[in-house]
Coordinates of C-alpha atoms in Angstrom, one line a residue:
X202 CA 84.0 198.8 3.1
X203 CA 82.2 201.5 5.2
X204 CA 81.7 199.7 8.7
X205 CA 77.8 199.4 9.7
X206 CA 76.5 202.1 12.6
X207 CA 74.8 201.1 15.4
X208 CA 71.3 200.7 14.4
X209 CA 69.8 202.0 17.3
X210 CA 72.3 205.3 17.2
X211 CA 70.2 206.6 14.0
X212 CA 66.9 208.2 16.8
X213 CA 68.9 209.0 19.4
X214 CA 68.2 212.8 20.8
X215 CA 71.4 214.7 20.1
X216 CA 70.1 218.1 21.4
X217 CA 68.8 216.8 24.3
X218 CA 72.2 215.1 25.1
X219 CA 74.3 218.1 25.1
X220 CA 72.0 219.8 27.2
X221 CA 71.8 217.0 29.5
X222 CA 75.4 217.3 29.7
X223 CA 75.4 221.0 30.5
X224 CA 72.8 221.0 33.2
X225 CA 75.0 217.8 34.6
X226 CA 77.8 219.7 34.6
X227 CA 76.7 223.0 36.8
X228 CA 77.1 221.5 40.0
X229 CA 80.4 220.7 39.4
X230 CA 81.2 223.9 37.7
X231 CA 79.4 225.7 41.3
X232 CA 81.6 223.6 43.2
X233 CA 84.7 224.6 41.3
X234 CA 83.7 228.1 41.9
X235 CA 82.9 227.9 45.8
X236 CA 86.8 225.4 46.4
X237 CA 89.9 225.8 44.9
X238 CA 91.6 222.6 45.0
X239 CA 94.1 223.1 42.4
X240 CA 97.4 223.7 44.9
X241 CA 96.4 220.2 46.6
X242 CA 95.1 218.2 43.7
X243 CA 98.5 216.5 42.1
X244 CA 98.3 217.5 38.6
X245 CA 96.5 220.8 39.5
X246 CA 93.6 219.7 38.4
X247 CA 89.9 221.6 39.7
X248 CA 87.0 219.9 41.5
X249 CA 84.9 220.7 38.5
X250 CA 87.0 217.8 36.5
X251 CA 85.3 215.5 38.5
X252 CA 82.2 216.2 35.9
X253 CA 84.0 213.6 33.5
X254 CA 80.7 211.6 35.0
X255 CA 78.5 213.9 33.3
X256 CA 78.9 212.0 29.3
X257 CA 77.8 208.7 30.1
X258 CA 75.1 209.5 33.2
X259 CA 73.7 211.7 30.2
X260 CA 74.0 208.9 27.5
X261 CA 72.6 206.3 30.0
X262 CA 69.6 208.8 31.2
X263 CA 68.6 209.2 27.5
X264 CA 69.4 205.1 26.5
X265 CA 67.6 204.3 29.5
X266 CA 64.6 206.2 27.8
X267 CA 64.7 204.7 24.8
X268 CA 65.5 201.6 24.9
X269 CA 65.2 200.4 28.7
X270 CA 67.9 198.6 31.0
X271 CA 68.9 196.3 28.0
X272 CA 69.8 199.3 26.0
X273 CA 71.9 200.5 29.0
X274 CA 74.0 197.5 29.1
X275 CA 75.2 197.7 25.6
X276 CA 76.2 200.8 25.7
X277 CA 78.3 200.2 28.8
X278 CA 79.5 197.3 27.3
X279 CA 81.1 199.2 24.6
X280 CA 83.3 200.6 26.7
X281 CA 85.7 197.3 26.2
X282 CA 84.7 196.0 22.9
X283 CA 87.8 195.1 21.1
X284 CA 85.8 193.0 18.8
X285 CA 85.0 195.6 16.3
X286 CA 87.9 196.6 14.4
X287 CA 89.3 194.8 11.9
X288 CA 93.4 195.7 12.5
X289 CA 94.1 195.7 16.4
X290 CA 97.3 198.0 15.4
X291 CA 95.1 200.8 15.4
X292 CA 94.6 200.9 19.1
X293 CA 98.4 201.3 18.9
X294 CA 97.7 204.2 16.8
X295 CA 95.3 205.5 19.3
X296 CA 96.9 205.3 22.7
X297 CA 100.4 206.3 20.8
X298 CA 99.9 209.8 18.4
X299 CA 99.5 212.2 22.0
X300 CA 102.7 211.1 23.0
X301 CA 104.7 211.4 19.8
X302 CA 102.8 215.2 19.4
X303 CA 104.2 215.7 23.1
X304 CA 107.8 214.5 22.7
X305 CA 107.8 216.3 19.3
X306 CA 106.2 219.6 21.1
X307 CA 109.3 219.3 24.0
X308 CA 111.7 218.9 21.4
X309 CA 110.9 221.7 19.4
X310 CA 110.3 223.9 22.6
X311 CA 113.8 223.2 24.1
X312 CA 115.6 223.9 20.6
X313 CA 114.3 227.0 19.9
X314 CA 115.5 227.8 23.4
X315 CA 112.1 228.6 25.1
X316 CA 111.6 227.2 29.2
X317 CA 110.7 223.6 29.1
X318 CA 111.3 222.5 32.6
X319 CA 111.6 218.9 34.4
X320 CA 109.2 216.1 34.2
X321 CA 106.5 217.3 36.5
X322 CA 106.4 213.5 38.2
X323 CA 108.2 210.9 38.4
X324 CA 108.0 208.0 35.6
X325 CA 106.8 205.4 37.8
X326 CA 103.3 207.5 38.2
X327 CA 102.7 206.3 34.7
X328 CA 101.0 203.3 35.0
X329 CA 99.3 204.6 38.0
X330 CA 97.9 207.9 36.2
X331 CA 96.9 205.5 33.3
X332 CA 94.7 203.7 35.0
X333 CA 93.0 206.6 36.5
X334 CA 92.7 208.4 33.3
X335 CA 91.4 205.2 31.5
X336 CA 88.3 205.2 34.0
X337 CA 87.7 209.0 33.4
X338 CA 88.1 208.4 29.7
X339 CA 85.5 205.4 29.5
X340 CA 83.0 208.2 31.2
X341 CA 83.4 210.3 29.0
X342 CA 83.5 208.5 25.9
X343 CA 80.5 206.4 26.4
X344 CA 79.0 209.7 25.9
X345 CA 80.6 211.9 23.5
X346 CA 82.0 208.6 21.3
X347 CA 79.7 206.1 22.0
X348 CA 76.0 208.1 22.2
X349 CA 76.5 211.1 20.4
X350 CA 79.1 210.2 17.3
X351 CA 77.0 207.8 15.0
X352 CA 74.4 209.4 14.8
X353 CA 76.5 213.0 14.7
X354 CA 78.0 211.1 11.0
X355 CA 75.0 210.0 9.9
X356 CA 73.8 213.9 9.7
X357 CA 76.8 215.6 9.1
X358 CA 79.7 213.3 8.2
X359 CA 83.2 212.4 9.5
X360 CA 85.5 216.3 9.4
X361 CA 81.9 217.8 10.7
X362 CA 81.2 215.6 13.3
X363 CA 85.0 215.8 14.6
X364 CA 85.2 219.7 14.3
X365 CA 81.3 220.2 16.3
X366 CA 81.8 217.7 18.8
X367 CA 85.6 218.7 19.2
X368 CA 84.1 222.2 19.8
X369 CA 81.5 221.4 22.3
X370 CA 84.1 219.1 24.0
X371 CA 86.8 221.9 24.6
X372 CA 84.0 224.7 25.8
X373 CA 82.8 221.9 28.1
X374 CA 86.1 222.0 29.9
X375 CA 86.2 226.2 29.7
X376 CA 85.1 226.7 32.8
X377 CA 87.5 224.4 34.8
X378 CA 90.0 225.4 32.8
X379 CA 89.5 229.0 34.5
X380 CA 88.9 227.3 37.7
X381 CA 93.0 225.8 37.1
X382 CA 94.0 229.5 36.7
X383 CA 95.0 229.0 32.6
X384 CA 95.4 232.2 30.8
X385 CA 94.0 233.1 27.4
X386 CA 96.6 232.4 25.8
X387 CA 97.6 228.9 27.0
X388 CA 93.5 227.8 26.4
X389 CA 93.6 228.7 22.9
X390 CA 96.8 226.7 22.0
X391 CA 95.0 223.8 24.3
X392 CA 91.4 224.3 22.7
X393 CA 93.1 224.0 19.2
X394 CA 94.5 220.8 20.6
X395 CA 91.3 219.4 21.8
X396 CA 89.5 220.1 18.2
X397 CA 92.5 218.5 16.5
X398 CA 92.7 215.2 18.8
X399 CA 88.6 214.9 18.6
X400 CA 88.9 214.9 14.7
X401 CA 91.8 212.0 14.6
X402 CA 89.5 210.1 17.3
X403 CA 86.7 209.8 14.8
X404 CA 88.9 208.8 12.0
X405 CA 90.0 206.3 14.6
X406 CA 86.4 205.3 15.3
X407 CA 85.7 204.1 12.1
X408 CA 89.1 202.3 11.4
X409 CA 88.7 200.4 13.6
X410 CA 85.2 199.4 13.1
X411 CA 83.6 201.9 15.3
X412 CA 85.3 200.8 18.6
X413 CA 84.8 203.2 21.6
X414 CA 87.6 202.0 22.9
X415 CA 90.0 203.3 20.5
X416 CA 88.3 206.9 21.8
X417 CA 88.9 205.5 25.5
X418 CA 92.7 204.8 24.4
X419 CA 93.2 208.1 22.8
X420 CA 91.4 210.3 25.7
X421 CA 93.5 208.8 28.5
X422 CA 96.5 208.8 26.4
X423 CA 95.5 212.7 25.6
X424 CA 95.3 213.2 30.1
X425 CA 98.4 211.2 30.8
X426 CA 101.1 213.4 28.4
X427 CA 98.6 216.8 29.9
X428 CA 99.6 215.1 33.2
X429 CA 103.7 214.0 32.5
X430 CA 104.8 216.9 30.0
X431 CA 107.6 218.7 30.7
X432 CA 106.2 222.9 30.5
X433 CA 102.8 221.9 29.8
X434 CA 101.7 224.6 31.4
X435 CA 103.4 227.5 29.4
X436 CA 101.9 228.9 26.6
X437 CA 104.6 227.8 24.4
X438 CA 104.3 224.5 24.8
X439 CA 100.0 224.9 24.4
X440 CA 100.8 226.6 21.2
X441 CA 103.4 224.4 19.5
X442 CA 101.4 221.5 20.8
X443 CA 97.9 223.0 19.2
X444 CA 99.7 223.4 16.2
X445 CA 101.4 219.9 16.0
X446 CA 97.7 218.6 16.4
X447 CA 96.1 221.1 14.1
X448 CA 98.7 219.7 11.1
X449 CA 98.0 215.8 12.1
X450 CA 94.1 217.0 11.9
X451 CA 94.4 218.0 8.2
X452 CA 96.5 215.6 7.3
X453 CA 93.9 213.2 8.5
X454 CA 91.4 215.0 7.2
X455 CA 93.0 214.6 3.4
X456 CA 92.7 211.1 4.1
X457 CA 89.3 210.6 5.5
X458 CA 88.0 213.0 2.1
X459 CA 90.4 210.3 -0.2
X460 CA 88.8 207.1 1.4
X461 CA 85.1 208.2 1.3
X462 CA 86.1 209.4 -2.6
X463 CA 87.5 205.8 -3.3
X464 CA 83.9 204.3 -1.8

């Protein structure tokens, strides 16, 4: 049975979102720009990641609009609704597919002999970095999963909506990327990534009843392997890690196109 949108999703502004987002998001690109705090931050991370804000200020800006204070608080809300899907095992799924692409990305690194170097922190950051990364995610994901994704299926269905919004996503973070001092190279292995992991987060979003917290789960997960892989900063690893994703994508894909042909 095809799980039932949020009603109110169906008049939302889409454009209007995305630009929101962008026009957010030039400050922090600016501020990027004017200091380089990527040799003090401790994953080397830019100021301009601090626009992870920018999703859900835009979402609630544009909610806000529409549908007043009340609408606000249910969109917030969302951010820990567990209530939705109908097999819990799928947040397993969803805070656990980055870190088996990860481990399987190491593995194949270190045996075809490529550099893959030491973990970059100590395990015991883990929970630490998870908890961070969980608040970052739930900014983000109010916006991209919880605004902009039902009504991004209602026009253009599941592989669409994961591919455009997987697209806008990675050129979002282009500009910080730059800021972090990633080649070409390394960003297109990592923006193939990003594409891949937005289109198994929709096909998570709907197993599990349209629960933005499977998208929460799979974000952070997504920042804490960025943050703990051995190499991730190589192009090699990028690469073999894009491509990884990539495969999971289509395979996904197959079996999104098989369930909506079976409905």
């Amino acid at each position: 049975m095809r799980p039932a949108p949020d009603r109110a999703a169906g008049g939302r502004p889409l454009s209007m979102f995305f630009v929101l987002v962008t026009v957010l998001s030039v400050p922090f690109w600016g501020l990027g720009a004017w200091f380089d705090s990527t040799g003090e931050a401790p994953i080397g991370l830019p100021v301009s990641a601090l626009m992870f804000v920018c999703p859900v200020v835009a979402a609630s800006v544009l909610v806000h609009c529409r549908e007043g204070r009340a609408g606000v608080v249910r969109l917030l809300k969302r951010a820990a609704d567990c209530s939705r899907a109908p097999r819990r095992d799928r947040y397993l799924v969803a805070a656990g597919f980055m870190p088996v692409v990860a481990v399987t990305a190491w593995v194949i690194a270190g045996l075809s002999g490529a550099a893959v170097g030491r973990l970059p922190m100590p395990l015991a950051t883990v929970p630490v970095l998870s908890v961070v990364f969980l608040i970052a995610a739930a900014a983000e994901e109010l916006g991209w999963t919880g605004y902009a994704t039902d009504p991004m299926l209602r026009r253009w269905g599941e592989l669409n909506t994961g591919v455009a919004l997987g697209v806008f996503w990675g050129a979002w973070h282009l500009v910080p990327l730059v800021q972090a001092h990633h080649g070409a190279l390394w960003i297109s292995g990592w923006f193939a990534t990003t594409v891949a992991v937005r289109v198994v987060m929709v096909r998570l979003y709907l197993s599990t009843g349209r629960s933005v917290l499977s998208a929460i789960f799979a974000h952070a997960s997504l920042n804490v392997c960025a943050a703990m892989t051995p190499g991730y900063g190589l192009d090699h690893m990028s690469l073999i890690t894009g491509g990884l994703m990539v495969l999971m994508a289509l395979f996904v894909a197959d079996r999104a196109r098989r369930v909506e042909a079976s409905w």
